[in-house]
CSV table of C-alpha atoms in Angstrom, one decimal:
chain,number,residue,atom,x,y,z
A,97,UNK,CA,18.1,18.6,12.8
A,98,UNK,CA,20.4,15.6,13.0
A,99,UNK,CA,22.0,14.5,16.3
A,100,UNK,CA,25.7,14.6,16.9
A,101,UNK,CA,25.8,10.8,16.8
A,102,UNK,CA,24.2,10.8,13.3
A,103,UNK,CA,26.6,13.5,12.0
A,104,UNK,CA,29.6,11.4,13.2
A,105,UNK,CA,28.1,8.3,11.6
A,106,UNK,CA,27.6,10.2,8.4
A,107,UNK,CA,31.3,11.3,8.4
A,108,UNK,CA,32.5,7.8,9.0
A,109,UNK,CA,30.5,6.1,6.2
A,110,UNK,CA,31.8,8.8,3.8
A,111,UNK,CA,35.3,7.4,4.2
A,112,UNK,CA,34.8,3.8,3.1
A,113,UNK,CA,38.3,2.3,3.7
A,114,UNK,CA,38.5,3.6,7.2
A,115,UNK,CA,34.9,2.7,7.9
A,116,UNK,CA,35.4,-0.8,6.8
A,117,UNK,CA,38.4,-1.3,9.2
A,118,UNK,CA,36.5,0.5,12.0
A,119,UNK,CA,33.5,-1.9,11.9
A,120,UNK,CA,35.6,-4.5,13.7
A,121,UNK,CA,36.1,-2.1,16.6
A,122,UNK,CA,32.6,-0.6,16.8
A,123,UNK,CA,29.9,-1.8,19.2
A,124,UNK,CA,26.8,-3.4,17.6
A,125,UNK,CA,24.6,-0.6,18.9
A,126,UNK,CA,26.1,1.8,16.4
A,127,UNK,CA,25.3,-0.3,13.3
A,128,UNK,CA,21.7,1.0,12.9
A,129,UNK,CA,22.7,4.7,12.9
A,130,UNK,CA,25.6,3.9,10.5
A,131,UNK,CA,23.1,2.1,8.2
A,132,UNK,CA,20.7,5.0,8.2
A,133,UNK,CA,23.5,7.5,7.5
A,134,UNK,CA,24.8,5.4,4.6
A,135,UNK,CA,21.3,5.0,3.2
A,136,UNK,CA,20.5,8.7,3.4
A,137,UNK,CA,23.8,9.6,1.6
A,138,UNK,CA,23.7,6.8,-1.0
A,139,UNK,CA,26.9,5.1,0.3
A,140,UNK,CA,26.3,1.8,-1.4
A,141,UNK,CA,29.7,0.3,-0.6
A,142,UNK,CA,29.3,1.2,3.0
A,143,UNK,CA,25.9,-0.4,3.0
A,144,UNK,CA,27.4,-3.6,1.7
A,145,UNK,CA,30.1,-3.6,4.4
A,146,UNK,CA,27.5,-3.0,7.1
A,147,UNK,CA,25.3,-5.9,5.9
A,148,UNK,CA,28.3,-8.2,5.6
A,149,UNK,CA,29.0,-7.7,9.3
A,150,UNK,CA,25.4,-7.1,10.5
A,151,UNK,CA,25.5,-8.1,14.2
A,152,UNK,CA,21.7,-8.7,14.7
A,153,UNK,CA,19.4,-11.5,13.4
A,154,UNK,CA,17.0,-8.9,11.9
A,155,UNK,CA,17.5,-6.0,9.5
A,156,UNK,CA,14.3,-4.1,9.1
A,157,UNK,CA,13.8,-1.2,6.7
A,158,UNK,CA,10.8,0.0,8.6
A,159,UNK,CA,12.7,0.1,11.9
A,160,UNK,CA,15.8,1.7,10.5
A,161,UNK,CA,14.2,4.1,8.0
A,162,UNK,CA,10.5,4.3,8.7
A,163,UNK,CA,8.0,6.8,10.2
A,164,UNK,CA,9.4,6.9,13.8
A,165,UNK,CA,12.5,8.7,12.5
A,166,UNK,CA,12.6,12.5,11.9
A,167,UNK,CA,13.0,12.0,8.2
A,168,UNK,CA,11.4,8.7,7.1
A,169,UNK,CA,13.3,7.6,4.1
A,170,UNK,CA,10.7,5.0,3.0
A,171,UNK,CA,8.3,7.9,2.2
A,172,UNK,CA,10.9,9.6,0.1
A,173,UNK,CA,11.2,7.0,-2.7
A,174,UNK,CA,14.2,4.9,-1.4
A,175,UNK,CA,17.2,4.9,-3.6
A,176,UNK,CA,17.2,2.0,-6.0
A,177,UNK,CA,21.0,1.7,-5.7
A,178,UNK,CA,20.9,1.5,-1.9
A,179,UNK,CA,18.2,-1.2,-1.9
A,180,UNK,CA,20.1,-3.1,-4.5
A,181,UNK,CA,23.3,-2.8,-2.5
A,182,UNK,CA,21.5,-4.4,0.5
A,183,UNK,CA,20.2,-7.3,-1.6
A,184,UNK,CA,23.6,-7.9,-3.2
A,185,UNK,CA,25.2,-7.9,0.2
A,186,UNK,CA,22.8,-10.6,1.4
A,187,UNK,CA,23.5,-12.6,-1.8
A,188,UNK,CA,27.2,-12.3,-1.2
A,189,UNK,CA,26.9,-13.4,2.4
A,190,UNK,CA,24.9,-16.5,1.4
A,191,UNK,CA,27.3,-17.3,-1.4
A,192,UNK,CA,30.2,-17.2,1.1
A,193,UNK,CA,28.3,-19.4,3.5
A,194,UNK,CA,27.5,-21.9,0.8
A,195,UNK,CA,31.1,-22.1,-0.4
A,196,UNK,CA,32.6,-22.7,3.1
A,197,UNK,CA,30.2,-23.0,6.0
A,198,UNK,CA,33.0,-24.4,8.2
A,199,UNK,CA,34.8,-21.1,8.2
A,200,UNK,CA,31.8,-19.3,9.7
A,201,UNK,CA,30.7,-15.7,9.2
A,202,UNK,CA,30.5,-12.5,11.1
A,203,UNK,CA,27.1,-11.7,9.8
A,204,UNK,CA,24.3,-12.9,12.1
A,205,UNK,CA,21.5,-11.8,9.7
A,206,UNK,CA,18.6,-14.3,9.4
A,207,UNK,CA,15.6,-12.0,8.5
A,208,UNK,CA,15.7,-9.1,6.0
A,209,UNK,CA,12.4,-7.2,6.3
A,210,UNK,CA,11.9,-4.9,3.3
A,211,UNK,CA,8.2,-4.3,3.8
A,212,UNK,CA,7.0,-0.8,3.6
A,213,UNK,CA,8.7,0.4,0.3
A,214,UNK,CA,6.3,2.9,-1.2
A,215,UNK,CA,4.9,2.4,-4.7
A,216,UNK,CA,3.5,5.8,-5.6
A,217,UNK,CA,4.8,6.8,-9.0
A,218,UNK,CA,4.3,10.5,-8.4
A,219,UNK,CA,7.6,12.4,-8.2
A,220,UNK,CA,9.7,9.3,-8.3
A,221,UNK,CA,12.9,10.0,-10.3
A,222,UNK,CA,14.9,7.4,-12.1
A,223,UNK,CA,16.9,6.8,-8.9
A,224,UNK,CA,13.8,5.7,-7.0
A,225,UNK,CA,13.0,2.1,-6.2
A,226,UNK,CA,9.5,1.0,-7.2
A,227,UNK,CA,7.8,-2.0,-5.7
A,228,UNK,CA,7.8,-3.7,-9.1
A,229,UNK,CA,11.6,-3.2,-9.6
A,230,UNK,CA,12.2,-4.3,-6.0
A,231,UNK,CA,10.2,-7.5,-6.6
A,232,UNK,CA,12.2,-8.3,-9.7
A,233,UNK,CA,15.5,-7.6,-7.9
A,234,UNK,CA,14.6,-10.0,-5.0
A,235,UNK,CA,13.3,-12.7,-7.4
A,236,UNK,CA,16.6,-12.6,-9.4
A,237,UNK,CA,18.6,-12.8,-6.2
A,238,UNK,CA,16.6,-15.8,-5.0
A,239,UNK,CA,17.2,-17.6,-8.3
A,240,UNK,CA,20.9,-16.7,-8.3
A,241,UNK,CA,21.5,-18.1,-4.7
A,242,UNK,CA,19.5,-21.2,-5.5
A,243,UNK,CA,21.6,-21.9,-8.6
A,244,UNK,CA,24.8,-21.3,-6.6
A,245,UNK,CA,23.5,-23.7,-3.9
A,246,UNK,CA,23.0,-26.4,-6.6
A,247,UNK,CA,26.5,-25.9,-7.9
A,248,UNK,CA,28.0,-26.1,-4.4
A,249,UNK,CA,26.1,-29.3,-3.7
A,250,UNK,CA,27.3,-30.9,-6.9
A,251,UNK,CA,30.9,-30.0,-6.1
A,252,UNK,CA,30.5,-31.1,-2.5
A,253,UNK,CA,29.1,-34.5,-3.5
A,254,UNK,CA,32.4,-35.2,-5.3
A,255,UNK,CA,34.6,-34.2,-2.4
A,256,UNK,CA,32.7,-35.3,0.7
A,257,UNK,CA,31.0,-38.6,1.5
A,258,UNK,CA,29.3,-39.6,4.8
A,259,UNK,CA,29.7,-42.9,6.6
A,260,UNK,CA,27.1,-44.6,4.4
A,261,UNK,CA,28.5,-43.2,1.2
A,262,UNK,CA,25.8,-40.5,0.9
A,263,UNK,CA,26.6,-36.8,0.4
A,264,UNK,CA,27.3,-35.1,3.6
A,265,UNK,CA,27.3,-31.5,2.4
A,266,UNK,CA,26.8,-29.0,5.3
A,267,UNK,CA,23.5,-27.3,5.7
A,268,UNK,CA,23.9,-23.7,4.6
A,269,UNK,CA,22.6,-20.6,6.4
A,270,UNK,CA,19.2,-19.3,5.2
A,271,UNK,CA,17.9,-15.7,5.2
A,272,UNK,CA,14.2,-15.0,5.1
A,273,UNK,CA,13.2,-11.9,3.1
A,274,UNK,CA,9.9,-10.4,4.1
A,275,UNK,CA,8.6,-8.1,1.3
A,276,UNK,CA,5.6,-6.6,-0.4
A,277,UNK,CA,5.5,-8.0,-3.9
A,278,UNK,CA,4.2,-6.4,-7.1
A,279,UNK,CA,4.0,-8.5,-10.3
A,280,UNK,CA,2.5,-8.0,-13.7
A,281,UNK,CA,2.7,-9.9,-17.0
A,282,UNK,CA,6.3,-8.7,-17.6
A,283,UNK,CA,7.7,-9.9,-14.3
A,284,UNK,CA,5.5,-13.0,-13.9
A,285,UNK,CA,8.0,-15.5,-15.1
A,286,UNK,CA,10.9,-14.4,-12.9
A,287,UNK,CA,8.7,-14.2,-9.7
A,288,UNK,CA,7.2,-17.6,-10.4
A,289,UNK,CA,10.6,-19.2,-10.8
A,290,UNK,CA,11.9,-17.5,-7.6
A,291,UNK,CA,8.9,-18.7,-5.5
A,292,UNK,CA,9.2,-22.2,-6.9
A,293,UNK,CA,13.0,-22.7,-6.7
A,294,UNK,CA,13.6,-20.6,-3.6
A,295,UNK,CA,10.9,-22.2,-1.4
A,296,UNK,CA,13.6,-24.3,0.4
A,297,UNK,CA,16.6,-22.4,-0.7
A,298,UNK,CA,19.0,-20.2,1.2
A,299,UNK,CA,17.1,-17.0,0.3
A,300,UNK,CA,13.4,-17.4,0.9
A,301,UNK,CA,10.7,-14.9,-0.1
A,302,UNK,CA,7.9,-14.3,2.4
A,303,UNK,CA,5.2,-12.0,1.2
A,304,UNK,CA,3.2,-9.6,3.3
A,305,UNK,CA,1.2,-7.6,0.7
A,306,UNK,CA,0.8,-9.2,-2.8
A,307,UNK,CA,-0.2,-7.0,-5.7
A,308,UNK,CA,-0.8,-8.4,-9.2
A,309,UNK,CA,-1.9,-6.7,-12.4
A,310,UNK,CA,-2.6,-7.8,-15.9
A,311,UNK,CA,-2.4,-11.6,-15.2
A,312,UNK,CA,-4.5,-14.4,-16.4
A,313,UNK,CA,-6.6,-16.5,-14.1
A,314,UNK,CA,-4.1,-19.4,-14.4
A,315,UNK,CA,-1.1,-17.1,-13.8
A,316,UNK,CA,-2.8,-15.5,-10.7
A,317,UNK,CA,-3.6,-18.9,-9.2
A,318,UNK,CA,-0.1,-20.3,-9.8
A,319,UNK,CA,1.5,-17.4,-7.9
A,320,UNK,CA,-1.0,-17.5,-5.1
A,321,UNK,CA,-0.3,-21.2,-4.7
A,322,UNK,CA,3.4,-20.6,-4.6
A,323,UNK,CA,3.3,-18.0,-1.8
A,324,UNK,CA,3.9,-19.1,1.7
A,325,UNK,CA,0.5,-18.6,3.3
A,326,UNK,CA,1.7,-17.4,6.8
A,327,UNK,CA,2.0,-13.6,7.0
A,328,UNK,CA,0.1,-12.6,3.9
A,329,UNK,CA,-2.1,-9.8,5.1
A,330,UNK,CA,-3.2,-8.3,1.7
A,331,UNK,CA,-4.0,-9.5,-1.8
A,332,UNK,CA,-4.5,-6.8,-4.4
A,333,UNK,CA,-5.7,-8.1,-7.8
A,334,UNK,CA,-6.4,-5.1,-10.0
A,335,UNK,CA,-6.7,-4.5,-13.8
A,336,UNK,CA,-6.7,-8.3,-14.3
A,337,UNK,CA,-10.1,-8.3,-16.1
A,338,UNK,CA,-11.0,-11.6,-14.3
A,339,UNK,CA,-14.7,-11.2,-14.6
A,340,UNK,CA,-17.1,-12.9,-12.3
A,341,UNK,CA,-16.1,-16.4,-13.4
A,342,UNK,CA,-12.4,-15.6,-13.0
A,343,UNK,CA,-13.0,-14.2,-9.5
A,344,UNK,CA,-14.8,-17.4,-8.6
A,345,UNK,CA,-11.9,-19.4,-9.8
A,346,UNK,CA,-9.2,-17.4,-8.0
A,347,UNK,CA,-10.9,-16.7,-4.6
A,348,UNK,CA,-10.9,-20.4,-3.3
A,349,UNK,CA,-7.1,-20.2,-3.4
A,350,UNK,CA,-7.2,-17.4,-0.8
A,351,UNK,CA,-8.6,-19.6,2.0
A,352,UNK,CA,-5.1,-20.8,2.8
A,353,UNK,CA,-4.0,-17.3,3.8
A,354,UNK,CA,-5.3,-17.4,7.4
A,355,UNK,CA,-3.8,-14.0,8.2
A,356,UNK,CA,-5.5,-12.2,5.2
A,357,UNK,CA,-7.0,-8.9,6.4
A,358,UNK,CA,-7.3,-7.0,3.1
A,359,UNK,CA,-8.7,-8.0,-0.3
A,360,UNK,CA,-8.7,-5.5,-3.2
A,361,UNK,CA,-10.5,-6.5,-6.4
A,362,UNK,CA,-11.0,-3.2,-8.3
A,363,UNK,CA,-11.5,-3.1,-12.1
A,364,UNK,CA,-12.4,-6.8,-12.2
A,365,UNK,CA,-14.9,-6.5,-15.1
A,366,UNK,CA,-18.0,-7.4,-13.0
A,367,UNK,CA,-21.3,-6.0,-14.0
A,368,UNK,CA,-24.5,-7.4,-12.5
A,369,UNK,CA,-26.6,-5.3,-14.9
A,370,UNK,CA,-25.7,-7.7,-17.7
A,371,UNK,CA,-28.3,-10.3,-17.3
A,372,UNK,CA,-26.2,-13.2,-18.5
A,373,UNK,CA,-27.1,-16.7,-17.5
A,374,UNK,CA,-25.4,-17.8,-14.3
A,375,UNK,CA,-24.9,-14.3,-12.9
A,376,UNK,CA,-26.8,-14.9,-9.7
A,377,UNK,CA,-25.2,-18.3,-9.2
A,378,UNK,CA,-21.8,-16.7,-9.7
A,379,UNK,CA,-22.5,-14.0,-7.2
A,380,UNK,CA,-23.6,-16.6,-4.6
A,381,UNK,CA,-20.3,-18.5,-5.2
A,382,UNK,CA,-18.3,-15.2,-4.8
A,383,UNK,CA,-20.2,-14.3,-1.6
A,384,UNK,CA,-19.6,-17.8,-0.2
A,385,UNK,CA,-15.9,-17.6,-0.9
A,386,UNK,CA,-15.6,-14.1,0.7
A,387,UNK,CA,-17.3,-15.7,3.7
A,388,UNK,CA,-14.4,-18.2,4.0
A,389,UNK,CA,-12.0,-15.4,4.8
A,390,UNK,CA,-12.5,-15.2,8.6
A,391,UNK,CA,-10.1,-12.3,9.3
A,392,UNK,CA,-11.1,-10.1,6.3
A,393,UNK,CA,-11.5,-6.5,7.4
A,394,UNK,CA,-10.9,-4.5,4.2
A,395,UNK,CA,-12.7,-5.1,0.9
A,396,UNK,CA,-12.3,-3.1,-2.4
A,397,UNK,CA,-14.7,-3.9,-5.2
A,398,UNK,CA,-14.2,-0.6,-7.0
A,399,UNK,CA,-15.6,-0.2,-10.5
A,400,UNK,CA,-17.6,-3.4,-10.3
A,401,UNK,CA,-21.2,-2.7,-11.2
A,402,UNK,CA,-23.1,-4.1,-8.2
A,403,UNK,CA,-26.5,-2.4,-8.5
A,404,UNK,CA,-28.8,-4.0,-5.9
A,405,UNK,CA,-26.5,-6.8,-5.0
A,406,UNK,CA,-24.6,-5.5,-2.0
A,407,UNK,CA,-26.6,-7.4,0.5
A,408,UNK,CA,-26.0,-10.6,-1.3
A,409,UNK,CA,-22.2,-10.1,-1.7
A,410,UNK,CA,-21.6,-9.1,1.9
A,411,UNK,CA,-24.1,-11.3,3.6
A,412,UNK,CA,-21.8,-14.2,4.3
A,413,UNK,CA,-18.9,-12.3,5.8
A,414,UNK,CA,-17.9,-13.7,9.2
A,415,UNK,CA,-17.0,-10.3,10.8
A,416,UNK,CA,-17.7,-6.7,10.2
A,417,UNK,CA,-15.6,-4.8,7.7
A,418,UNK,CA,-13.5,-1.9,8.8
A,419,UNK,CA,-12.7,-0.6,5.3
A,420,UNK,CA,-15.1,-0.8,2.3
A,421,UNK,CA,-14.3,0.7,-1.1
A,422,UNK,CA,-17.2,0.8,-3.5
A,423,UNK,CA,-16.1,3.6,-5.9
A,424,UNK,CA,-18.0,3.7,-9.2
A,425,UNK,CA,-20.1,0.7,-8.3
A,426,UNK,CA,-23.5,2.0,-9.6
A,427,UNK,CA,-25.1,1.5,-6.2
A,428,UNK,CA,-28.8,1.9,-5.7
A,429,UNK,CA,-30.6,3.4,-2.7
A,430,UNK,CA,-31.3,-0.1,-1.5
A,431,UNK,CA,-27.6,-0.9,-1.4
A,432,UNK,CA,-26.9,2.1,0.9
A,433,UNK,CA,-29.9,1.4,3.0
A,434,UNK,CA,-28.6,-2.2,3.5
A,435,UNK,CA,-25.2,-0.9,4.4
A,436,UNK,CA,-26.5,1.6,7.0
A,437,UNK,CA,-28.5,-1.2,8.7
A,438,UNK,CA,-25.7,-3.8,8.5
A,439,UNK,CA,-23.2,-4.7,11.2
A,440,UNK,CA,-20.5,-3.2,9.0
A,441,UNK,CA,-21.7,0.4,9.4
A,442,UNK,CA,-20.7,1.0,13.1
A,443,UNK,CA,-17.3,-0.7,12.5
A,444,UNK,CA,-16.2,1.2,9.3
A,445,UNK,CA,-13.1,3.2,9.6
A,446,UNK,CA,-12.7,3.8,5.9
A,447,UNK,CA,-15.5,4.3,3.3
A,448,UNK,CA,-15.1,5.1,-0.4
A,449,UNK,CA,-18.3,5.9,-2.3
A,450,UNK,CA,-16.7,8.0,-5.0
A,451,UNK,CA,-18.2,8.1,-8.5
A,452,UNK,CA,-21.9,8.0,-7.5
A,453,UNK,CA,-24.4,10.7,-8.4
A,454,UNK,CA,-25.8,11.8,-5.0
A,455,UNK,CA,-28.9,13.3,-6.3
A,456,UNK,CA,-32.2,13.2,-4.4
A,457,UNK,CA,-32.7,9.4,-4.3
A,458,UNK,CA,-29.2,8.6,-3.0
A,459,UNK,CA,-28.7,11.6,-0.7
A,460,UNK,CA,-31.0,10.4,2.2
A,461,UNK,CA,-29.5,6.9,2.5
A,462,UNK,CA,-26.0,8.4,2.4
A,463,UNK,CA,-26.8,10.8,5.2
A,464,UNK,CA,-28.3,7.9,7.2
A,465,UNK,CA,-25.1,5.8,6.5
A,466,UNK,CA,-22.9,8.6,7.7
A,467,UNK,CA,-24.9,8.8,10.9
A,468,UNK,CA,-24.4,5.1,11.5
A,469,UNK,CA,-20.7,5.2,10.9
A,470,UNK,CA,-20.1,8.5,12.8
A,471,UNK,CA,-18.5,6.8,15.9
A,472,UNK,CA,-15.8,4.9,13.9
A,473,UNK,CA,-15.2,6.6,10.6
A,474,UNK,CA,-11.6,7.9,10.0
A,475,UNK,CA,-11.5,8.3,6.2
A,476,UNK,CA,-14.3,9.2,3.8
A,477,UNK,CA,-14.1,9.5,0.0
A,478,UNK,CA,-16.9,11.2,-1.9
A,479,UNK,CA,-14.9,12.2,-5.0
A,480,UNK,CA,-16.6,12.9,-8.3
A,481,UNK,CA,-20.1,12.5,-6.8
A,482,UNK,CA,-21.7,15.6,-8.3
A,483,UNK,CA,-22.0,17.2,-4.9
A,484,UNK,CA,-23.1,20.8,-5.2
A,485,UNK,CA,-23.1,23.3,-2.5
A,486,UNK,CA,-26.7,22.6,-1.7
A,487,UNK,CA,-26.2,18.8,-1.5
A,488,UNK,CA,-23.2,19.2,0.6
A,489,UNK,CA,-25.1,21.4,3.0
A,490,UNK,CA,-27.6,18.6,3.4
A,491,UNK,CA,-24.8,16.2,4.4
A,492,UNK,CA,-22.9,18.5,6.7
A,493,UNK,CA,-24.9,17.8,9.9
A,494,UNK,CA,-24.2,14.0,9.5
A,495,UNK,CA,-20.6,14.6,8.4
A,496,UNK,CA,-19.9,16.8,11.4
A,497,UNK,CA,-21.0,14.0,13.7
A,498,UNK,CA,-18.1,11.9,12.5
A,499,UNK,CA,-16.0,13.0,15.4
A,500,UNK,CA,-12.9,10.8,14.6
A,501,UNK,CA,-12.7,11.8,10.9
A,502,UNK,CA,-9.1,12.4,9.8
A,503,UNK,CA,-9.3,12.5,6.0
A,504,UNK,CA,-12.1,13.7,3.7
A,505,UNK,CA,-11.9,13.4,-0.1
A,506,UNK,CA,-14.1,15.6,-2.2
A,507,UNK,CA,-12.1,16.2,-5.3
A,508,UNK,CA,-14.0,16.4,-8.6
A,509,UNK,CA,-17.2,17.8,-7.1
A,510,UNK,CA,-18.8,21.1,-8.5
A,511,UNK,CA,-18.4,23.1,-5.3
A,512,UNK,CA,-18.0,26.9,-5.2
A,513,UNK,CA,-15.6,29.0,-3.2
A,514,UNK,CA,-18.5,30.0,-0.7
A,515,UNK,CA,-19.4,26.3,-0.4
A,516,UNK,CA,-15.8,25.4,0.4
A,517,UNK,CA,-15.6,28.2,3.0
A,518,UNK,CA,-18.8,27.0,4.6
A,519,UNK,CA,-17.4,23.4,4.7
A,520,UNK,CA,-14.2,24.6,6.4
A,521,UNK,CA,-16.0,26.6,9.0
A,522,UNK,CA,-18.5,23.8,9.9
A,523,UNK,CA,-15.9,21.0,10.0
A,524,UNK,CA,-13.8,22.9,12.5
A,525,UNK,CA,-15.7,21.0,15.1
A,526,UNK,CA,-13.8,17.8,13.9
A,527,UNK,CA,-10.6,17.9,16.0
A,528,UNK,CA,-8.8,15.1,14.1
A,529,UNK,CA,-9.6,16.3,10.6
A,530,UNK,CA,-6.1,16.8,9.2
A,531,UNK,CA,-6.5,16.3,5.4
A,532,UNK,CA,-9.1,17.5,3.1
A,533,UNK,CA,-8.7,16.9,-0.7
A,534,UNK,CA,-11.0,19.5,-2.1
A,535,UNK,CA,-12.0,20.3,-5.8
A,536,UNK,CA,-11.0,23.3,-7.8
A,537,UNK,CA,-14.0,25.7,-7.1
A,538,UNK,CA,-16.3,26.1,-10.1
A,539,UNK,CA,-15.9,29.9,-9.9
A,540,UNK,CA,-12.1,29.5,-10.5
A,541,UNK,CA,-12.5,28.1,-14.0
A,542,UNK,CA,-12.0,30.3,-17.0
A,543,UNK,CA,-15.3,29.1,-18.3
A,544,UNK,CA,-17.8,26.7,-16.7
A,545,UNK,CA,-19.1,24.0,-19.1
A,546,UNK,CA,-22.6,22.8,-19.0
A,547,UNK,CA,-21.5,19.1,-18.5
A,548,UNK,CA,-18.3,18.6,-16.4
A,549,UNK,CA,-15.7,16.6,-18.4
A,550,UNK,CA,-12.7,14.8,-17.0
A,551,UNK,CA,-10.5,17.7,-18.4
A,552,UNK,CA,-12.7,20.2,-16.5
A,553,UNK,CA,-12.7,18.2,-13.3
A,554,UNK,CA,-8.9,17.9,-13.2
A,555,UNK,CA,-8.2,21.6,-13.5
A,556,UNK,CA,-7.1,22.0,-17.1
A,557,UNK,CA,-9.1,25.2,-17.4
A,558,UNK,CA,-8.5,26.7,-13.9
A,559,UNK,CA,-7.7,30.4,-13.6
A,560,UNK,CA,-4.5,30.0,-11.6
A,561,UNK,CA,-4.6,33.5,-10.2
A,562,UNK,CA,-8.1,33.1,-8.9
A,563,UNK,CA,-7.4,29.7,-7.5
A,564,UNK,CA,-4.3,30.9,-5.7
A,565,UNK,CA,-6.3,33.6,-4.0
A,566,UNK,CA,-8.9,31.0,-2.8
A,567,UNK,CA,-6.2,28.7,-1.6
A,568,UNK,CA,-4.6,31.5,0.4
A,569,UNK,CA,-7.9,32.5,1.9
A,570,UNK,CA,-8.6,28.9,3.0
A,571,UNK,CA,-5.1,28.8,4.6
A,572,UNK,CA,-5.8,32.1,6.4
A,573,UNK,CA,-9.1,30.7,7.7
A,574,UNK,CA,-7.4,27.6,9.1
A,575,UNK,CA,-4.6,29.6,10.7
A,576,UNK,CA,-7.0,32.1,12.4
A,577,UNK,CA,-9.1,29.2,13.7
A,578,UNK,CA,-6.0,27.5,15.3
A,579,UNK,CA,-6.0,24.7,12.7
A,580,UNK,CA,-2.8,25.5,10.8
A,581,UNK,CA,-1.9,21.9,11.2
A,582,UNK,CA,-4.7,20.8,8.9
A,583,UNK,CA,-3.9,20.4,5.2
A,584,UNK,CA,-6.4,21.5,2.6
A,585,UNK,CA,-5.2,20.5,-0.9
A,586,UNK,CA,-6.2,19.7,-4.4
A,587,UNK,CA,-3.3,17.2,-4.7
A,588,UNK,CA,-4.4,13.6,-5.2
A,589,UNK,CA,-0.8,12.5,-4.5
A,590,UNK,CA,-1.1,13.3,-0.8
A,591,UNK,CA,-4.4,11.5,-0.7
A,592,UNK,CA,-3.0,8.4,-2.4
A,593,UNK,CA,-0.5,7.8,0.4
A,594,UNK,CA,-3.2,7.0,2.9
A,595,UNK,CA,-4.0,3.4,3.6
A,596,UNK,CA,-6.2,1.3,5.8
A,597,UNK,CA,-3.3,-0.1,7.7
A,598,UNK,CA,-2.1,3.4,8.5
A,599,UNK,CA,-5.4,4.4,10.1
């Protein structure tokens, strides 16, 4: 339920001419609630007016629209038009300042913090702003303001001359834009130009999380070199097909990011099982480069085939990892044994071992690993691991020792309804377990194939009536146990929203 103050703000921003005149009379303390009301209702003109007169040095999307509010708009796919309205208002403010800085401006904005925009494509309509489109909009804005600055300087050099005859054009205001950037081959050119031309311009991009897909080694390196190093906390390079040689060429350029906490390199086309010449030397170089990232706490090597090489890759890290994602990495028992004995195990808060066949040889080291991580683990993914009821029962004693566990991913495993009920009953001892992403029970399929296919795993042949009955029974069990706050779901969308930085 909205407060009376918010309802009044909502009414005011709905009448733009009156609201525009009223801004001169309103105290600065009311601007945040007016901004939130305008954003919620899509009042783009009101947003532009508010930004034009913003009375604070900082405008932060997270503070104004983020999770501390009753309805966090950043989780609801923020409106593309609203985000664009804010960007256009900042551009207009800087253009005015460039054209006549002597006249001054009411706007005190110096930092626009747009970090935190979600990039989950699920359920995003055409009005939603994706991270990719937000990056393109910011890049174009930077280029536009830089061009306008050049034009103003040319005009000014003809009108104004200093004592020595040199140009005496006034220094324009500058606004720093903090953002998470997402780039692919389509948007590479515009972001490259923005980072290069806007480095010293009036609108300056400062990246927090950098995501790049489908780029060449040279393209990836050029963007990494163009980023301002301070403040970059994550680099995510996925689907770039870099290979081991490409990774060894890219990673040296990460050493300048002294604040880097998270490195994601999934789908990098690395397979140590290919006995090509130089593979071991390449792994040693890669391990050494990872060791030069002193603050690294999260590492994702998903879909790299690392059989028997985990000790070599993680051996040079300067500090224990808190998040390790090794989905579909073809790990061997020796890899899990190393991990359970390493200094990483007692520090891990997030662990993803999806896509491994936990048959007899992998099950004991996994159980030992869970025991070693039990004091710290918040998030565990064991999806598509061929866990049957019997195998899960072997793991349950170790799993139930993970007293801080909040999220458990088991989607895609051939578990039955009795197996799921047993899992629910036994994990009731975990007080913080709030999300379980469970598989469609095998007894809810119209027919059970001899070899599970991806079509079968993702529920194409599910008997909806049977499954609805199972889901209702699980909900009743949770409610009767006093755990109605826990979510048991087959939806991977809910699972995808969880992140290391949110733990």
